[in-house]
Coordinates of C-alpha atoms in Angstrom, one line a residue:
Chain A
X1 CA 89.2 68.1 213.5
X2 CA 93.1 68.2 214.0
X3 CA 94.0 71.3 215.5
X4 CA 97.2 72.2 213.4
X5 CA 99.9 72.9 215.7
X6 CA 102.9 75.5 214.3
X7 CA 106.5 75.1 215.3
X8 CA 107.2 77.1 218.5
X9 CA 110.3 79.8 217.1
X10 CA 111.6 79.7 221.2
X11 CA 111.4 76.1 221.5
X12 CA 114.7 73.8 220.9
X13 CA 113.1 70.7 219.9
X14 CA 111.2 72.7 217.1
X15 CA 114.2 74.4 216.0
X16 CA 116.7 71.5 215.8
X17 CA 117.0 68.0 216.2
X18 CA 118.1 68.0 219.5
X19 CA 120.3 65.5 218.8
X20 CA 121.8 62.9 216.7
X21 CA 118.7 62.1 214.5
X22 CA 118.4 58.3 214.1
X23 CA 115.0 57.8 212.1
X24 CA 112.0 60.2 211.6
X25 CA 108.5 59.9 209.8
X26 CA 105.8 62.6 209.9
X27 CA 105.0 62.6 213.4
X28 CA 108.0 61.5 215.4
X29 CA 111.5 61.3 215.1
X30 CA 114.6 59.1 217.5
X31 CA 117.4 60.8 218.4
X32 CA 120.6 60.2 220.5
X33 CA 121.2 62.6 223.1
X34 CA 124.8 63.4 224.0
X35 CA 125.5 62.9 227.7
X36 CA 128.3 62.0 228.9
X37 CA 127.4 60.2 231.5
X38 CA 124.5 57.8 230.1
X39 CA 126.0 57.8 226.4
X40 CA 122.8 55.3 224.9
X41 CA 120.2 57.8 226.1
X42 CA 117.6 57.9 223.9
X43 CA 114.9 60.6 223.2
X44 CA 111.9 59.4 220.9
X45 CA 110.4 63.3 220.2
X46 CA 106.9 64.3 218.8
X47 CA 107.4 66.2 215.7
X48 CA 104.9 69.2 216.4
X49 CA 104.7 71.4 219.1
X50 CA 101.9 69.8 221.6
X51 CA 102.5 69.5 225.2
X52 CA 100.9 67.0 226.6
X53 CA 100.5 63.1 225.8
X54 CA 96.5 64.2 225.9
X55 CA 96.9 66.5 223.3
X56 CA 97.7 64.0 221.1
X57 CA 94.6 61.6 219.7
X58 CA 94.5 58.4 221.2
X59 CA 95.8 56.7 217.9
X60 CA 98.9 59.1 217.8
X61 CA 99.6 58.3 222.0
X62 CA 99.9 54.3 220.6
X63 CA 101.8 55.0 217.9
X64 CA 104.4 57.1 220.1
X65 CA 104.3 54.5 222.6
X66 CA 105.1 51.4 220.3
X67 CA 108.0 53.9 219.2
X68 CA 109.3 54.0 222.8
X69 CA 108.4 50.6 223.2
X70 CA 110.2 49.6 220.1
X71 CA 113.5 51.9 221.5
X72 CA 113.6 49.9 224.7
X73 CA 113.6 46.5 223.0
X74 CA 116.3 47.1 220.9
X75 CA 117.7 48.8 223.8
X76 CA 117.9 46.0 226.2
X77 CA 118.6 43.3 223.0
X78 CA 122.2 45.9 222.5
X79 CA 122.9 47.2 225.8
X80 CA 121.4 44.8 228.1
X81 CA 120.9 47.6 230.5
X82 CA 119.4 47.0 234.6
X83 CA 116.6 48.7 234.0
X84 CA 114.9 51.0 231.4
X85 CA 114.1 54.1 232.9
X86 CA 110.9 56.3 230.4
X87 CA 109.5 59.7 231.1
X88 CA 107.7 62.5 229.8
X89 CA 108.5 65.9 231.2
X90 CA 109.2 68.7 229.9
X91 CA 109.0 71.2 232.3
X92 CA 111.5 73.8 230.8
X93 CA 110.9 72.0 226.9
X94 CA 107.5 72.1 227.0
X95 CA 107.2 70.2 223.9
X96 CA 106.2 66.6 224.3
X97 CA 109.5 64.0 224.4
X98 CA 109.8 60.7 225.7
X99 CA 113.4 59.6 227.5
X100 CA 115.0 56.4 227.3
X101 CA 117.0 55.9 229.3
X102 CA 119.5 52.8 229.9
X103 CA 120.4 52.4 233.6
X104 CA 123.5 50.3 235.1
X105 CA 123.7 49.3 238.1
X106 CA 127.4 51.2 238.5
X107 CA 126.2 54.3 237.0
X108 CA 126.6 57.7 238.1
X109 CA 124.1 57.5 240.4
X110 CA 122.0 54.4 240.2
X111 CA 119.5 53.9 241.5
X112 CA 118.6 57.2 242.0
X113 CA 116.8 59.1 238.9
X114 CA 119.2 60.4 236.7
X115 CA 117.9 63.9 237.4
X116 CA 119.1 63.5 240.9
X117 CA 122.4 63.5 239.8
X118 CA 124.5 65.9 242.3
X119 CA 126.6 68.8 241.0
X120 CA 129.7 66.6 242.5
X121 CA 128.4 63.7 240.7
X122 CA 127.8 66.1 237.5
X123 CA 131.5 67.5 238.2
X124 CA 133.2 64.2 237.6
X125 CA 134.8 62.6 235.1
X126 CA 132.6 60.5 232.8
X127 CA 132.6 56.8 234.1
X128 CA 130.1 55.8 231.1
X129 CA 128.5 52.2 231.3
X130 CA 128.2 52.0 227.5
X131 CA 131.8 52.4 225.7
X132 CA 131.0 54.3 222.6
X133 CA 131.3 51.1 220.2
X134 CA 128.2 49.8 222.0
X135 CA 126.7 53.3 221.8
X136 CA 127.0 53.0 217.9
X137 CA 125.7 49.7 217.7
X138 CA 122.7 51.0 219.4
X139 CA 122.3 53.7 216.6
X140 CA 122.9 50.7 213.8
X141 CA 120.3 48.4 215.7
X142 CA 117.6 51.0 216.0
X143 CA 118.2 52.4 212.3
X144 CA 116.9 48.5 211.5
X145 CA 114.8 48.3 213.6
X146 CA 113.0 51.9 212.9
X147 CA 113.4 51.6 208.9
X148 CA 111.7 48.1 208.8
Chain B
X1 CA 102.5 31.8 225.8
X2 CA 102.3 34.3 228.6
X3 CA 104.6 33.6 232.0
X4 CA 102.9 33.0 234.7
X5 CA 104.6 35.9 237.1
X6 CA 104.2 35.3 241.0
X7 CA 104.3 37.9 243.7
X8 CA 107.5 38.8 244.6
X9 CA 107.2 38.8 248.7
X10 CA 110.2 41.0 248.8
X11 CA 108.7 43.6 246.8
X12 CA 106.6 46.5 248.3
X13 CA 104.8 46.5 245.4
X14 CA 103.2 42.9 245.5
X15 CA 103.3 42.7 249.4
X16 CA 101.0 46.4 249.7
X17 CA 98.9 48.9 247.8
X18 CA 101.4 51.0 247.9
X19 CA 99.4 54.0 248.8
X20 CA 95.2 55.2 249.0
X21 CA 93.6 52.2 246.2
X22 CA 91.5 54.2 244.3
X23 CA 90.3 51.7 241.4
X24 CA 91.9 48.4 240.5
X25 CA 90.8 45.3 238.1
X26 CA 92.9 42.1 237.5
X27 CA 96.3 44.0 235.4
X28 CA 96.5 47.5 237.3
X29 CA 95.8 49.7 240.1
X30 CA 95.4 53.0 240.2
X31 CA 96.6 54.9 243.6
X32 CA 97.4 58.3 245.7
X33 CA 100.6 58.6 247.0
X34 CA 101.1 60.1 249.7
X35 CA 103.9 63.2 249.5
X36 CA 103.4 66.3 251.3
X37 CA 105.4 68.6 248.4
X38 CA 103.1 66.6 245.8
X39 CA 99.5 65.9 247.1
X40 CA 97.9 65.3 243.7
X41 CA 100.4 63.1 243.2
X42 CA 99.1 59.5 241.3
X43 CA 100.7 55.9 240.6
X44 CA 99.4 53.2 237.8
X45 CA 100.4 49.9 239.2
X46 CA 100.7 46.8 236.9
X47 CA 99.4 44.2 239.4
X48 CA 101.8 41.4 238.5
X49 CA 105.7 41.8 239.1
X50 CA 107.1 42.6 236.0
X51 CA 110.1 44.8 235.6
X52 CA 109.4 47.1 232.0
X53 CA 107.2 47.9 229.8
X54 CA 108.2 45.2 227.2
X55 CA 107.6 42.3 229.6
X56 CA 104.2 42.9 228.7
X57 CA 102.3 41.9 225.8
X58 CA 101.4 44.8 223.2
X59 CA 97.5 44.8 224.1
X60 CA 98.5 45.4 227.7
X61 CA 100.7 48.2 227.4
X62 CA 98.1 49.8 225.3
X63 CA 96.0 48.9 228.3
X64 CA 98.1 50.3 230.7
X65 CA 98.9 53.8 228.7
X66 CA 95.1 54.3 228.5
X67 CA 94.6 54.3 231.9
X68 CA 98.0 56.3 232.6
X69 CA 95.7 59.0 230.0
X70 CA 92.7 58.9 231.4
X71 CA 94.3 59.7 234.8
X72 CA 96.3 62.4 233.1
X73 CA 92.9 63.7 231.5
X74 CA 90.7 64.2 235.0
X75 CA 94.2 65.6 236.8
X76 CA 94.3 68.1 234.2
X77 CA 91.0 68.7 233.9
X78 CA 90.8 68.6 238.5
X79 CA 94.0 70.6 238.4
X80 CA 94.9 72.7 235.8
X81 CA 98.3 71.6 236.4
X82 CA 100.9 74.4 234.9
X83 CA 102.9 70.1 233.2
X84 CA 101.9 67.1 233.6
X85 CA 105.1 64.5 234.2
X86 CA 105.2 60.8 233.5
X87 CA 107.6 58.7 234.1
X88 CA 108.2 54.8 234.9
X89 CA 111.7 54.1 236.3
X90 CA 111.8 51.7 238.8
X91 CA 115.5 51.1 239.7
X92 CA 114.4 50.9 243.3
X93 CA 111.4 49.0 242.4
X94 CA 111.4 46.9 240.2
X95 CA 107.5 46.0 239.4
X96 CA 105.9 48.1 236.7
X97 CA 104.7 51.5 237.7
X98 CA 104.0 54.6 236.1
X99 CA 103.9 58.2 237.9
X100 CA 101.7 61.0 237.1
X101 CA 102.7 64.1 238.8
X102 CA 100.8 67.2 238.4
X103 CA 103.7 70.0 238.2
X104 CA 103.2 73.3 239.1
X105 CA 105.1 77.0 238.1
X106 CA 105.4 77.6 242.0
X107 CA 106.1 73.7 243.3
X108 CA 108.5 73.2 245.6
X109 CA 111.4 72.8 242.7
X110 CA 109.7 73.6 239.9
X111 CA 110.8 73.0 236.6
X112 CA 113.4 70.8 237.5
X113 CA 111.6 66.8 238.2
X114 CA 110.4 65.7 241.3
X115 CA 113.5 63.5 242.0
X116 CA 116.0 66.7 241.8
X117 CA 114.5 68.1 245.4
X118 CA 117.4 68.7 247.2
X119 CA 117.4 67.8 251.1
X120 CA 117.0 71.6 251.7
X121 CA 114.5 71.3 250.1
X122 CA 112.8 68.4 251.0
X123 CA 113.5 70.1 254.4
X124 CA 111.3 72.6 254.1
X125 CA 107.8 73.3 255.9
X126 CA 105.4 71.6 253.2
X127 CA 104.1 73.8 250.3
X128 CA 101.7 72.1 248.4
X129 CA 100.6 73.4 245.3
X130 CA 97.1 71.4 245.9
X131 CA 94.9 71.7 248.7
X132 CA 93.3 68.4 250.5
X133 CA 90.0 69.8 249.0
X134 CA 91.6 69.3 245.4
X135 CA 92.9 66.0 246.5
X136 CA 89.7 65.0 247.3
X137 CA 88.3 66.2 244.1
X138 CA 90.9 64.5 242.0
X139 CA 90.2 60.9 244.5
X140 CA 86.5 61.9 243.1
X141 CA 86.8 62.5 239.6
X142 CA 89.1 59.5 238.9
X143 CA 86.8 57.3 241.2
X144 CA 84.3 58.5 238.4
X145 CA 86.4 58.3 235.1
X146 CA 88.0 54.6 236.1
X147 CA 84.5 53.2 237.2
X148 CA 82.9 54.5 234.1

């Protein structure tokens, strides 16, 4: 049986979007996440407060994954990025959350992880790869894309 | 109809292991990687050069998350990692791999990922959060699980 899992009060992701919410059902939702620096970074987050990827059944892990997978189509059809960079973390947001993450080859700091991003790097001005009309037609894309 | 994708003889990936083979069949690998701040440290290697997840078809990225799970599954079980972190990124690399990094409270840079270790850091005397006896026991278990 489904354990049932009850929002976390401390947590951010189950107190708030976390960002610009671009679709949601039941189990998952899409958001934009607002960085300067890698503006059509995408978060595809699971709606209840599990940690791990194997806390989830194996039925709910595919249907996350064809979620992220369905984000970085649409992301490389609009954006046409280098590379698609994916991960699940969450060491300080221990509430399981996939990144999507569009990298350029003259990014910040490609092709180094964005996390290794230096404070210098972190101190400058934005030099984003994907000018904000891109960035919205990212949202419009995925909306179809997500709502079909 | 699926592309035929040849070895890429400037690609460490295609050219080597990449690291202590622990199980392979024809689509992936499964292998240790050898880092002194992260002994537990495990790769899932697509065994033909492709660059993302959505060069592949939908049955083998379902193929490829499984096995990314059931390696997450005996290194938490091994382990009893404080988070587990996934991630495929590739900029440097571009042949479909996945990382699964067991993440300790007292790691070397710990909660912040892997790829934030500053060269102090990295500096440092090794302090690994998992003995070689562990290692061994997660080398073991996953022999065991992948086999199975």
């Amino acid at each position: 049986m489904r354990p049932i899992y009850a929002p976390n009060p401390s947590c951010e992701l189950c107190s708030s979007d976390g960002g610009e919410l671009v679709w949601q059902n039941d189990n998952l939702r899409v958001i934009m996440v607002d960085d300067p620096h890698f503006a059509g970074f995408v978060r595809v987050v699971w709606q209840a407060h599990v940690s791990e990827m194997t806390d989830l059944q194996p039925a709910q892990r595919s249907q996350l994954m064809q979620t992220v997978c369905l984000v970085e189509t649409v992301m490389r059809q609009v954006l046409q990025p280098t590379k698609i960079n994916l991960a699940s973390l969450g060491n300080m947001t221990p509430h399981l959350h996939w990144h999507v993450i569009p990298r350029f080859a003259n990014d910040i700091n490609f092709p180094t992880p964005i996390w290794a991003l230096t404070k210098e790097q972190a101190a400058q001005t934005a030099r984003p790869c994907v000018s904000p009309e891109q960035r919205d037609a990212l949202v419009t894309a995925l909306r179809i894309a997500l709502w079909a």
